[in-house]
Coordinates of C-alpha atoms in Angstrom, one line a residue:
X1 CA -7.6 -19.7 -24.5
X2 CA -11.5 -18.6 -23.0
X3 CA -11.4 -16.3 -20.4
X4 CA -12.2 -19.0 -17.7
X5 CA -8.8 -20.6 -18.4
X6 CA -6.9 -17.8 -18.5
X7 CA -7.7 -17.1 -15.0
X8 CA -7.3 -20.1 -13.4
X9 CA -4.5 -20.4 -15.2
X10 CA -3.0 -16.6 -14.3
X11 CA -4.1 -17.3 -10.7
X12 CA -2.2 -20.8 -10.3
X13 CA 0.7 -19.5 -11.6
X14 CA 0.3 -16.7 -9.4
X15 CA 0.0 -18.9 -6.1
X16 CA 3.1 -21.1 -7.5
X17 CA 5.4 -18.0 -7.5
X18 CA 4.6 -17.0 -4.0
X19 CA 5.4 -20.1 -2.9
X20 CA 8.5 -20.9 -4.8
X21 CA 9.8 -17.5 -4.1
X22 CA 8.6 -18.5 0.0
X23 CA 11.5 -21.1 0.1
X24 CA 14.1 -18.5 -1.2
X25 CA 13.3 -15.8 1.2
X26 CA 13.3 -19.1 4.1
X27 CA 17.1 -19.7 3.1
X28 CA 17.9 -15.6 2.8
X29 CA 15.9 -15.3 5.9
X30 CA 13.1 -12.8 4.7
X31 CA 10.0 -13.0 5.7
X32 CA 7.1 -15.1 3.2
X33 CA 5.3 -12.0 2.8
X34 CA 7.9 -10.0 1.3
X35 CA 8.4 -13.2 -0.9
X36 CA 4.7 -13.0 -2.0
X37 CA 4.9 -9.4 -2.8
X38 CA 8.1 -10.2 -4.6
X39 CA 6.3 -12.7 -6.9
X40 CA 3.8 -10.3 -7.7
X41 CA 5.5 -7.6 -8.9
X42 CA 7.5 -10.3 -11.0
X43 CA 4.0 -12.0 -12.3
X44 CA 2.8 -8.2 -12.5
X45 CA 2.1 -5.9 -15.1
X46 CA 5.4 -4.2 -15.1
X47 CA 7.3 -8.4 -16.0
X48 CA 5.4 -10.9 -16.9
X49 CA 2.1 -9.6 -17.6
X50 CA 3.7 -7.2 -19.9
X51 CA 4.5 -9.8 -22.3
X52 CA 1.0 -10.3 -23.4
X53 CA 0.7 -13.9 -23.1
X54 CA -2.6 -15.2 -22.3
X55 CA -1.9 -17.3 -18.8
X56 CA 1.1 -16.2 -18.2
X57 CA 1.8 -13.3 -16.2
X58 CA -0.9 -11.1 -15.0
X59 CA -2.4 -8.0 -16.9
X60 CA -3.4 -5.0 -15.4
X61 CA -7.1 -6.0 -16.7
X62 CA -7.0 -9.4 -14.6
X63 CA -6.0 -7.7 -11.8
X64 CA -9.1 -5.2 -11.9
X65 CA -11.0 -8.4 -11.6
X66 CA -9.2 -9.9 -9.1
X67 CA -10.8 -7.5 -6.6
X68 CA -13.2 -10.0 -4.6
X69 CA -9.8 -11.7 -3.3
X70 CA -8.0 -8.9 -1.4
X71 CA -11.4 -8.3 -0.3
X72 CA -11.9 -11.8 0.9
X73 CA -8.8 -12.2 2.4
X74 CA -8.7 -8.5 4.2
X75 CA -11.9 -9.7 6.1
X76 CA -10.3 -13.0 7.4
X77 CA -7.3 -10.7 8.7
X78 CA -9.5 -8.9 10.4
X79 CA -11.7 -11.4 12.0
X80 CA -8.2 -13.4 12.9
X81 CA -7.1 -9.9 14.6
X82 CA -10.5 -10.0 16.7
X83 CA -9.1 -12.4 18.7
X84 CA -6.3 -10.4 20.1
X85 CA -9.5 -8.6 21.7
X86 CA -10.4 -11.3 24.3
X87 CA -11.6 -9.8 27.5
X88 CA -8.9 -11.9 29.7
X89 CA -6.4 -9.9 27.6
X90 CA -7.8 -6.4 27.3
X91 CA -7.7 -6.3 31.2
X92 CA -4.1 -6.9 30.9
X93 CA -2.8 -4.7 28.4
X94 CA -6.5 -3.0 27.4
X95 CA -5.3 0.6 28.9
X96 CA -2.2 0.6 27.1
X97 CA -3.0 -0.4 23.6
X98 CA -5.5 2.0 23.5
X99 CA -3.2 4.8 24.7
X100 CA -0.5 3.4 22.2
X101 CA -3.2 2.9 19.2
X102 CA -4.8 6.6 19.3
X103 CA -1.6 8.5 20.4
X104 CA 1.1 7.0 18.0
X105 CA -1.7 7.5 15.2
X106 CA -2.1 11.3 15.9
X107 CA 1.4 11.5 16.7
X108 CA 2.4 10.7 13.3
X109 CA -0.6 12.6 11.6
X110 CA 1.0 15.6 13.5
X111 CA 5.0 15.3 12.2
X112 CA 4.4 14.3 8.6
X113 CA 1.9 17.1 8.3
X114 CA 4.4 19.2 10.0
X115 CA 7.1 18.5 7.5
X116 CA 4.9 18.6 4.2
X117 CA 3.9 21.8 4.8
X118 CA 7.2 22.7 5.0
X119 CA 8.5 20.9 2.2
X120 CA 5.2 23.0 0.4
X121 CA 6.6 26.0 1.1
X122 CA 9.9 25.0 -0.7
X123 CA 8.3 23.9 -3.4
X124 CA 4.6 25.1 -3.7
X125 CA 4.5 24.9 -7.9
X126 CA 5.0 21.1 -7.4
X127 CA 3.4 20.0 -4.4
X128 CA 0.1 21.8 -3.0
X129 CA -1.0 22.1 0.9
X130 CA -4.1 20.1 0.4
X131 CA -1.9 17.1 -0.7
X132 CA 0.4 17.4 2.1
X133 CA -2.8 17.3 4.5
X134 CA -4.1 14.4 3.1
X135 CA -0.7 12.9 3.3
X136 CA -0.5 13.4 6.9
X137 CA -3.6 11.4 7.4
X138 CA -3.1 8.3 5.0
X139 CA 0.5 8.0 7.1
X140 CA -1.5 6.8 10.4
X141 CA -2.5 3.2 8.1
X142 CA -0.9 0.3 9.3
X143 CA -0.8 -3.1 7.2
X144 CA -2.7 -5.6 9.5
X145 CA -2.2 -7.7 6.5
X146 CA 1.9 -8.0 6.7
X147 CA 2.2 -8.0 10.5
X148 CA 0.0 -11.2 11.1
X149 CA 1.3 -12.7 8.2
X150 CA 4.7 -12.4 9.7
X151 CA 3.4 -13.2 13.7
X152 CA 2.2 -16.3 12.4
X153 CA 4.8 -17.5 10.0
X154 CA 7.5 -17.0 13.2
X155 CA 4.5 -18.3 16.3
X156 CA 5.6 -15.0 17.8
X157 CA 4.6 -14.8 21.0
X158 CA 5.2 -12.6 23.9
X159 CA 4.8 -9.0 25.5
X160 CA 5.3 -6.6 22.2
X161 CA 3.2 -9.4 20.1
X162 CA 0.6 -9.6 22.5
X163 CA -0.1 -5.8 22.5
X164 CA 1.1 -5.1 18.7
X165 CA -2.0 -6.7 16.7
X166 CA -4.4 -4.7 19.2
X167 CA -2.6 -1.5 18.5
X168 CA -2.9 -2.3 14.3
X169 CA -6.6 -2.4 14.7
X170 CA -7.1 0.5 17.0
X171 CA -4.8 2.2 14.4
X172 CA -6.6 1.8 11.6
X173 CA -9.5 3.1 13.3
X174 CA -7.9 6.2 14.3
X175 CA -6.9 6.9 10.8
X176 CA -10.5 6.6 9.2
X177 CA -11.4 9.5 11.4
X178 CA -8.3 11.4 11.0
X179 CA -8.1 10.9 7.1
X180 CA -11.7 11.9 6.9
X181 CA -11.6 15.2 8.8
X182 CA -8.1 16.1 6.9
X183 CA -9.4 14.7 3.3
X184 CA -12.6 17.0 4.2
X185 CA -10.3 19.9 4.9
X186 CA -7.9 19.5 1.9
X187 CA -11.4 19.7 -0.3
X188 CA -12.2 23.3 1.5
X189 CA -8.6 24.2 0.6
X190 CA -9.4 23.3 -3.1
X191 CA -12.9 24.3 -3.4
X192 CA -14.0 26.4 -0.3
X193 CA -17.5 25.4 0.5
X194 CA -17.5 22.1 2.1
X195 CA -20.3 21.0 4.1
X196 CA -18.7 20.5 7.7
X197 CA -21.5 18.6 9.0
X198 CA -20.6 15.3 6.6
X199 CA -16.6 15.8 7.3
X200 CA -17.5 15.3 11.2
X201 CA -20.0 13.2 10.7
X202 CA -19.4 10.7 8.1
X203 CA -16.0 9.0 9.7
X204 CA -18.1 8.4 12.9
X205 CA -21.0 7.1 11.5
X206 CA -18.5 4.5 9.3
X207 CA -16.9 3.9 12.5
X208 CA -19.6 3.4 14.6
X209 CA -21.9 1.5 12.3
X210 CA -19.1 -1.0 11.4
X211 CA -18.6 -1.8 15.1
X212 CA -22.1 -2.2 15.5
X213 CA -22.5 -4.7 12.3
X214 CA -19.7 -6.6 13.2
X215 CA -21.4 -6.8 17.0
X216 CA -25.0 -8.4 15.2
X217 CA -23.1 -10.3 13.0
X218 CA -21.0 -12.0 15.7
X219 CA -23.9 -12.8 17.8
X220 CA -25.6 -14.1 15.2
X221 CA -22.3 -16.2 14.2
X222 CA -22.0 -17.4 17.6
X223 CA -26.2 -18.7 17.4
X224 CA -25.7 -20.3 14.5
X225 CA -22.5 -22.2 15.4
X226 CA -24.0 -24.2 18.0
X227 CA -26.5 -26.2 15.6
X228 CA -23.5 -27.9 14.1
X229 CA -21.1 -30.6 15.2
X230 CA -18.7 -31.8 12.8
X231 CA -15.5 -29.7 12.3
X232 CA -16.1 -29.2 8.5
X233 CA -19.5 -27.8 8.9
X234 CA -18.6 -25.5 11.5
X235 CA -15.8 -24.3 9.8
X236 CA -18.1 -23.4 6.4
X237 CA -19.9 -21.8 9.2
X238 CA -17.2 -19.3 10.1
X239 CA -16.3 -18.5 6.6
X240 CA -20.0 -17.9 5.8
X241 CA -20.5 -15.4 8.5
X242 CA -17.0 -13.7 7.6
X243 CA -18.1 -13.6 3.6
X244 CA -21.4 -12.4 4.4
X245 CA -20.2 -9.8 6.7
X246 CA -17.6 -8.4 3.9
X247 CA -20.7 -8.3 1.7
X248 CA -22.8 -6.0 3.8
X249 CA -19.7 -3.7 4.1
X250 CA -19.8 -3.5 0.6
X251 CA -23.3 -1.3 0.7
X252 CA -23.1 2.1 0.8
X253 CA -26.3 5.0 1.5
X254 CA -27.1 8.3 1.0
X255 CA -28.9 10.4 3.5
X256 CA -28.9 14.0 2.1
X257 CA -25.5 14.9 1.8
X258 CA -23.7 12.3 4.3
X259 CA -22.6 9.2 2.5
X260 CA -23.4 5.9 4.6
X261 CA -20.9 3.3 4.4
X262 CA -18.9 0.4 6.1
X263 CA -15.6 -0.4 6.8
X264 CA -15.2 -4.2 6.2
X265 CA -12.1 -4.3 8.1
X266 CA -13.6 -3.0 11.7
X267 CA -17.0 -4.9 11.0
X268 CA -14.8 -8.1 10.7
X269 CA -12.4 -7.5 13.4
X270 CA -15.7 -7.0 15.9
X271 CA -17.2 -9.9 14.3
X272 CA -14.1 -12.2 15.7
X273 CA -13.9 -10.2 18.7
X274 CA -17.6 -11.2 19.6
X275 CA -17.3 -14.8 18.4
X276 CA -14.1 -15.0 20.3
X277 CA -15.4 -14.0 23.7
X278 CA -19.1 -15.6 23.5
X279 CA -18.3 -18.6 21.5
X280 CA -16.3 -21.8 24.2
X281 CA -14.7 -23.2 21.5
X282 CA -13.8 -20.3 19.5
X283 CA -10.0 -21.0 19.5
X284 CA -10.5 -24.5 17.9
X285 CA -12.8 -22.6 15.3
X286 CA -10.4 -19.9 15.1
X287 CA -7.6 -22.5 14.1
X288 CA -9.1 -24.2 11.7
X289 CA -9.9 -20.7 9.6
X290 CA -6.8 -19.8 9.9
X291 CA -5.6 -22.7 7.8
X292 CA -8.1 -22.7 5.4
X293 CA -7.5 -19.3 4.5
X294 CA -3.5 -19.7 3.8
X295 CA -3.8 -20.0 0.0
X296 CA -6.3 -17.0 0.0
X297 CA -3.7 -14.8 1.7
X298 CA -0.8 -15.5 -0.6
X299 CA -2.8 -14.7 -3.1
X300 CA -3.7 -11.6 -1.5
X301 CA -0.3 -10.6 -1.4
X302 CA 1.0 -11.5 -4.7
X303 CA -2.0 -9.8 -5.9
X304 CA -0.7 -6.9 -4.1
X305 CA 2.6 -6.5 -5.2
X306 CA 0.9 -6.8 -9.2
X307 CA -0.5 -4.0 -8.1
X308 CA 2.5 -1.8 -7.1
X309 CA 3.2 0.4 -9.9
X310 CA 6.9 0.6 -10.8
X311 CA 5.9 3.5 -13.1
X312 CA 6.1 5.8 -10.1
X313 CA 9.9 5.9 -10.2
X314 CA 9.4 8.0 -12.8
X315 CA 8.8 10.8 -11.6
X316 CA 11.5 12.5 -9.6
X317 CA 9.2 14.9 -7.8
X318 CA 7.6 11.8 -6.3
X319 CA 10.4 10.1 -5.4
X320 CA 11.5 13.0 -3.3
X321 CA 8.8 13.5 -1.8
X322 CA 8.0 10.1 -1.0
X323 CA 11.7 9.8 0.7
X324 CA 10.4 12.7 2.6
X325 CA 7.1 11.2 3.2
X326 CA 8.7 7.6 4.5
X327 CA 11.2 9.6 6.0
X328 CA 9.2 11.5 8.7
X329 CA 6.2 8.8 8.8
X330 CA 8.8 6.2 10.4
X331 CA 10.0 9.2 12.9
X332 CA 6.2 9.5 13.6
X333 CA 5.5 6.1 14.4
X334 CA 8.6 4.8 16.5
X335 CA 8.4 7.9 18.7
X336 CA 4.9 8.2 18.9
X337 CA 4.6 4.2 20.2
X338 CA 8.0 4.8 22.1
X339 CA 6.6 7.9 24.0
X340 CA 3.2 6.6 24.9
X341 CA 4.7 2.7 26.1
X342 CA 6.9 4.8 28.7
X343 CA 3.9 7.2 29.7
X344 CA 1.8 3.8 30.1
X345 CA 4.4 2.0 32.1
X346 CA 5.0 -1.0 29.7
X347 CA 7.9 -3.5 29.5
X348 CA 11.1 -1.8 27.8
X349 CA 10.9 -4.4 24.7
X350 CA 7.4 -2.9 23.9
X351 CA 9.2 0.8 24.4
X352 CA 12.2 -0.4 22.2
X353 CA 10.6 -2.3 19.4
X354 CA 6.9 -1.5 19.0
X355 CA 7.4 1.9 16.4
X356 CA 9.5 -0.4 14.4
X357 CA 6.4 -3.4 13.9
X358 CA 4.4 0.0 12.9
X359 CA 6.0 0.4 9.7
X360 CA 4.4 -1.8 7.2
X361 CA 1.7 0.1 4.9
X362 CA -0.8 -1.4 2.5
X363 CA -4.6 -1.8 1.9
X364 CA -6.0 0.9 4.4
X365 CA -3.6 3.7 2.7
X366 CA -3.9 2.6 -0.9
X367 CA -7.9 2.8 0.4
X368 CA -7.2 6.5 1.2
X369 CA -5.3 7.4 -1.2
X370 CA -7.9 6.4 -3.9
X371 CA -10.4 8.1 -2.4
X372 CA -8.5 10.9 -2.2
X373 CA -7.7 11.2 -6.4
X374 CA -11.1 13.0 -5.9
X375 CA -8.9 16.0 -5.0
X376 CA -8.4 15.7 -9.0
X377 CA -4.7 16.8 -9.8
X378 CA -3.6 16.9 -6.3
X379 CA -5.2 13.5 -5.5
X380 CA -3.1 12.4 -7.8
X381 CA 0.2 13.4 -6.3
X382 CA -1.1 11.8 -3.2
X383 CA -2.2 8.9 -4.6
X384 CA 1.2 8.5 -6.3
X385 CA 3.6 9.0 -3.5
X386 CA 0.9 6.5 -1.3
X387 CA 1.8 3.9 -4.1
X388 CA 6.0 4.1 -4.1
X389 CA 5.6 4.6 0.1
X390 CA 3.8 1.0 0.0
X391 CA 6.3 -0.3 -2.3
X392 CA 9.0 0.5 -0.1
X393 CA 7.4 -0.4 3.3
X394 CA 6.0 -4.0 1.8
X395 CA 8.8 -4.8 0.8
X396 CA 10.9 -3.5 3.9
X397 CA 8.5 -3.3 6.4
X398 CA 8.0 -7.1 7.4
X399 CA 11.5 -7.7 7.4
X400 CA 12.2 -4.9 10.4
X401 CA 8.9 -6.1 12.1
X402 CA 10.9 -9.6 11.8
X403 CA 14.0 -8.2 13.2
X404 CA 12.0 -6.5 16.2
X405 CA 10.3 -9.2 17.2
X406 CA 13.5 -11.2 17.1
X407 CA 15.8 -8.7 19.8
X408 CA 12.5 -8.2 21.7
X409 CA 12.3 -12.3 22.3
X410 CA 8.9 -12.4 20.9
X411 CA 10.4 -15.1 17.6
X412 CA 12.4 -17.9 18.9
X413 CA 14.1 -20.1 16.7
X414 CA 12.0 -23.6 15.8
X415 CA 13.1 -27.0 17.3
X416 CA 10.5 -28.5 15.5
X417 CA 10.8 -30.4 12.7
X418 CA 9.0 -29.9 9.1
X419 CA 6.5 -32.7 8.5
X420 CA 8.7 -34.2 5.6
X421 CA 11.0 -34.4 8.2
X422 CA 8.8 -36.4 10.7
X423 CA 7.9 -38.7 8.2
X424 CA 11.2 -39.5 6.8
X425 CA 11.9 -40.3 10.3
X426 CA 9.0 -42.6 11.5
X427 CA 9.9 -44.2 8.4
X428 CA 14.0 -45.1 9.2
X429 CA 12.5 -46.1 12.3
X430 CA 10.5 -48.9 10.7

């Protein structure tokens, strides 16, 4: 079988899984994304891939080459999530996401550093300071991914919904500063001469430059989208600018010693947040990306759960102090968002159930964590225990933000019927 074939092939069976696996989960009533991620660690490596059978299963090789998808797909989550960010709604809850976004971040940067360092100290020949640092950072990631898979599988809707997805992206924001300064400090830890200038600098510049891409990119969207008419073309419009815009991301500079880079998900998030609030019929256009990028994002996800390495179990060091790690980071997050929704003043199923839609953790921490194997053995530790804690929490994570949304009122249960349903209908009626 050519190598074409065995893609296609690899990637069809891939998309099958998740789907077949999605009605499962829809009778056990788990969310599709966990059902995805299921499907990929079954079609992984670690099962099926391991059988060596060209096509079937997926090969750790094939998933290296696999990378333009999560990328794809991780800049249409973002540009989706820009449309949380219309101005109507920022002057509603604007004041309190931010509070909720930077606080809860910092909040949980200061009790899992707080308790690695302590677990250090117990057991310093096996766990260093600089990894427990780092550690502390890559905790603030949320996974924008998961939650807006499961606010749209469930058309949540209501007060901890409408301030949750702006919180995720101010989150992930937060924590490419905070794991920047601590990933800078863990180096002068190992090495002692770090230059402080880049560790200050370089988050802010890859914050601030990736805001101010996204905001060209989205006027630019929005000039262009007015020269065409039909729905197709302006929809190939839209995925053009969000392709293109995930390209540029991808360049990286050199200015002395800083390193110049983007992030790809805060260029795209401002890219829908200025399409979104300049464009009149954005929410049509809006729509209409959303469903053409559904197959994308279950591959994303069973791609992602290929990727979880099952071989991190092995280790009984890591598993401890993963425990430990999951442990404090979900104290972090449900107190830190509970804490700053009561200072703010916000409804008591925001205070209640906002830590718990927190949870989830993928691509921004697996992001951080492989940057941070530059740390050299003690990258490694943190690049393991990032690995089980996103097993666990992808595979947990969407299910309690589920549950939440559920007590909080935000999911209602469907009176709609599927469209095999309405057709077998229409067609009795006949």
């Amino acid at each position: 079988m050519n190598y074409a074939a065995s893609v296609f092939l690899s990637l069809s069976i891939a998309l099958l899984a998740g789907l077949l696996l999605s009605r499962l989960a829809k009778v056990v009533q788990l969310p599709a994304v966990t059902a995805y991620l299921v499907a990929g660690v079954l079609v992984g490596p670690f099962v099926l891939g391991a059988l060596g059978v060209p096509g079937i299963g997926i090969t750790a090789e094939q998933i290296e080459g696999f990378g333009l998808i999560p990328d794809l797909a991780l800049g249409f989550i973002a540009f989706a999530m820009g449309n949380e960010f219309r101005l109507a709604q920022l002057k509603k809850i604007g004041k309190q996401a931010t509070v909720i976004g930077v606080w809860q971040a910092l909040f949980t940067t200061v009790v899992v550093d707080a308790v690695l360092i302590g677990l250090h100290f117990l057991m310093p020949d096996k766990f260093s300071l600089a990894a427990a640092i780092v550690l502390g950072a890559v905790a603030t990631a949320t996974a924008p991914a998961a939650t807006l898979m499961v606010v749209k599988q469930y058309k949540a809707k209501g007060p901890v919904t409408d301030i949750l997805l702006p919180v995720v992206a101010l989150d992930d924001a937060v924590g490419l500063v905070v794991f920047a300064v601590s990933f800078g400090i863990a180096k002068s830890i190992n090495l002692g001469n770090v230059d402080a200038l880049s560790v200050v600098l370089e988050p802010l510049l890859e914050v601030v430059l990736s805001l101010g891409l996204g905001f060209l990119m989205g006027l630019l969207f929005t000039f262009c989208e007015r020269f065409f008419h039909s729905r197709s073309k302006r929809m190939a419009v839209s995925v053009t600018f969000v392709m293109m815009t995930v390209a540029i991301s991808c360049l990286k500079f050199h200015i002395g010693p800083i390193h110049i880079g983007f992030s790809s998900l805060l260029a795209c998030m401002m890219l829908g947040t200025v399409f979104c609030n300049f464009c009149e019929v954005s929410e049509e256009l809006m729509d209409r990306a959303d469903r053409w990028m559904t197959p994308i994002l279950i591959l994303f996800f069973v791609i992602s759960g290929a990727e979880l390495e099952l071989s991190v179990f092995a280790d009984l060091a890591v598993v401890l102090i993963g425990v430990v790690y999951i442990l404090s980071r979900s104290v972090g997050k449900y107190f830190g968002a509970f804490t700053s929704a009561k200072l703010t003043g916000c409804d008591d199923n925001i205070v209640k159930y906002l830590g718990i839609t927190l949870l989830p953790q993928a691509g921004v921490a697996l992001g951080m964590a492989i940057k941070a194997v530059e740390l050299g053995p003690d990258g490694a530790i943190v690049r393991n225990i990032t690995l089980f804690a996103v097993l666990v929490y992808e595979l947990v994570g969407p299910f309690l933000t589920k549950i939440a949304l559920t007590k909080a009122g935000d999911i209602k249960r469907e009176g709609r019927k599927s469209a095999r349903e309405e057709h077998l209908a229409k067609k009795n009626q006949q």
